[in-house]
Amino acid sequence: MDLDTLNIAGPTITTLTAPFWDAASRGRLCIQHCEECGKAVFYPRPICPHCWSRRLVWRDASGKGRLKSFSLVYKPGHAGWVPAAPYLVGLVELAEGPTMLSFILTGARAPEVGDPLLLAPTQIGGRVLPAFKIDPNQRRNTR
Ligand SMILES: [Zn+2]
């Protein structure tokens, strides 16, 4: 299945989220960091959820994470995804701390909670989105 041929709605881009989507279109994962407390923040917000500071800046994330949970989707919520079903979505705990929901590329083996993940920018429905894939060079972490 060529994911790029999917006829799906694009993201709703706002002033707040534009830096994330601009970076995504160039194959990067950019998330906010707080200059006050030093913590990473995702999803995009005007105020740090840890210390309430407004001093949030955008930085590239490492692109590394861990599969916290996942679901194999057989019945998509949008008809445009039907040709891709079943497909995998997962909660990715980024190395920087925050968790994000993402499309997970399926590989040679079945996914397991704790699997190490790597950013895998992917053409989906006419745009590059920040998907993830299982990192074949790292071991599973079951903490
Ligand atoms: Zn903060």
Coordinates of C-alpha atoms and ligand atoms in Angstrom, one line a residue:
M1 CA 0.0 0.0 0.0
D2 CA 1.4 3.3 -1.1
L3 CA 0.5 5.6 1.8
D4 CA 1.1 8.7 -0.3
T5 CA -2.0 7.9 -2.5
L6 CA -4.4 8.0 0.5
N7 CA -7.1 10.7 0.2
I8 CA -7.1 12.0 3.7
A9 CA -7.6 15.4 5.3
G10 CA -4.4 17.3 6.3
P11 CA -3.6 18.8 9.7
T12 CA -5.3 21.9 10.9
I13 CA -2.4 24.3 11.1
T14 CA -2.6 27.2 13.5
T15 CA -0.1 30.0 14.4
L16 CA 0.8 27.9 17.4
T17 CA 1.3 24.6 15.6
A18 CA 2.9 26.0 12.4
P19 CA 6.5 25.4 13.5
F20 CA 5.8 21.7 14.1
W21 CA 4.2 21.2 10.7
D22 CA 6.8 23.3 8.9
A23 CA 9.5 21.0 10.4
A24 CA 7.5 17.9 9.7
S25 CA 7.2 18.8 6.0
R26 CA 11.0 18.8 5.9
G27 CA 11.3 15.4 7.6
R28 CA 12.1 16.8 11.1
L29 CA 10.4 16.4 14.4
C30 CA 10.4 19.7 16.2
I31 CA 9.0 20.1 19.7
Q32 CA 8.8 22.9 22.3
H33 CA 11.2 23.2 25.2
C34 CA 10.8 25.4 28.2
E35 CA 13.6 27.9 28.8
E36 CA 12.5 28.3 32.4
C37 CA 12.4 24.7 33.7
G38 CA 14.2 22.9 30.8
K39 CA 11.5 20.4 30.1
A40 CA 10.3 19.3 26.7
V41 CA 6.6 20.0 25.8
F42 CA 4.3 18.2 23.4
Y43 CA 1.6 18.9 22.0
P44 CA 2.3 22.6 21.1
R45 CA 1.1 25.0 23.8
P46 CA 1.4 28.7 24.6
I47 CA 2.4 28.0 28.3
C48 CA 4.6 25.3 29.8
P49 CA 2.5 22.7 31.5
H50 CA 5.3 22.0 34.0
C51 CA 6.0 25.6 35.3
W52 CA 3.5 27.9 33.5
S53 CA 6.3 29.9 31.8
R54 CA 5.6 31.4 28.4
R55 CA 9.3 31.0 27.4
L56 CA 8.8 28.1 25.1
V57 CA 11.2 27.6 22.2
W58 CA 11.2 25.1 19.3
R59 CA 14.0 22.6 19.0
D60 CA 14.6 19.4 16.9
A61 CA 13.9 16.3 18.9
S62 CA 16.3 13.3 18.7
G63 CA 13.8 11.3 16.8
K64 CA 14.2 8.5 19.3
G65 CA 11.4 7.0 21.5
R66 CA 9.8 4.0 23.0
L67 CA 6.5 2.3 22.1
K68 CA 4.3 2.9 25.1
S69 CA 1.1 1.4 23.7
F70 CA -0.3 0.6 20.3
S71 CA -3.4 -0.3 18.4
L72 CA -3.9 -2.1 15.1
V73 CA -6.6 -0.2 13.3
Y74 CA -9.0 -2.3 11.2
K75 CA -11.9 0.2 11.0
P76 CA -10.5 3.7 10.5
G77 CA -12.5 6.7 11.7
H78 CA -12.1 8.4 8.3
A79 CA -13.0 6.6 5.0
G80 CA -9.7 7.9 3.5
W81 CA -7.7 5.6 5.6
V82 CA -9.6 2.4 4.6
P83 CA -7.2 1.4 1.9
A84 CA -4.3 1.4 4.4
A85 CA -6.1 -0.8 7.0
P86 CA -5.1 -2.6 9.1
Y87 CA -2.4 -0.1 10.1
L88 CA -0.6 0.6 13.3
V89 CA -0.9 3.7 15.5
G90 CA 1.0 4.0 18.8
L91 CA 1.8 6.2 21.7
V92 CA 5.4 7.1 21.4
E93 CA 7.3 8.2 24.5
L94 CA 9.9 10.5 23.1
A95 CA 13.4 10.4 24.5
E96 CA 12.9 14.0 25.5
G97 CA 9.9 13.0 27.8
P98 CA 6.6 13.8 26.2
T99 CA 4.3 11.2 24.6
M100 CA 2.9 11.7 21.1
L101 CA 0.4 9.7 19.1
S102 CA 1.9 8.6 15.8
F103 CA 1.6 6.4 12.8
I104 CA 3.9 3.4 13.2
L105 CA 5.4 1.7 10.1
T106 CA 5.1 -2.1 10.3
G107 CA 8.3 -4.1 9.8
A108 CA 9.5 -7.6 9.8
R109 CA 8.1 -8.5 13.2
A110 CA 5.1 -7.7 15.4
P111 CA 5.4 -4.6 17.6
E112 CA 5.7 -5.0 21.4
V113 CA 5.3 -2.5 24.1
G114 CA 8.7 -1.2 25.0
D115 CA 10.1 -1.4 21.5
P116 CA 12.7 1.3 20.7
L117 CA 11.5 3.6 17.9
L118 CA 13.1 5.9 15.4
L119 CA 11.6 8.8 13.6
A120 CA 10.7 7.8 10.0
P121 CA 9.3 10.7 8.1
T122 CA 6.8 9.3 5.6
Q123 CA 4.8 10.6 2.6
I124 CA 1.2 10.0 3.6
G125 CA -1.7 11.5 1.7
G126 CA 0.5 14.0 -0.2
R127 CA 2.5 15.4 2.7
V128 CA 5.4 14.3 4.9
L129 CA 4.3 13.2 8.4
P130 CA 6.5 12.3 11.3
A131 CA 5.8 8.5 11.6
F132 CA 8.0 6.1 13.5
K133 CA 9.5 2.6 12.9
I134 CA 11.0 0.0 15.3
D135 CA 14.7 0.6 15.7
P136 CA 16.4 -2.7 14.7
N137 CA 19.6 -1.7 16.4
Q138 CA 18.2 -1.2 19.9
R139 CA 16.8 -3.7 22.5
R140 CA 13.3 -3.6 23.9
N141 CA 12.9 -1.8 27.2
T142 CA 10.3 -3.3 29.5
R143 CA 10.5 -0.9 32.4
Ligands
ZN1 ZN 8.6 25.1 32.2

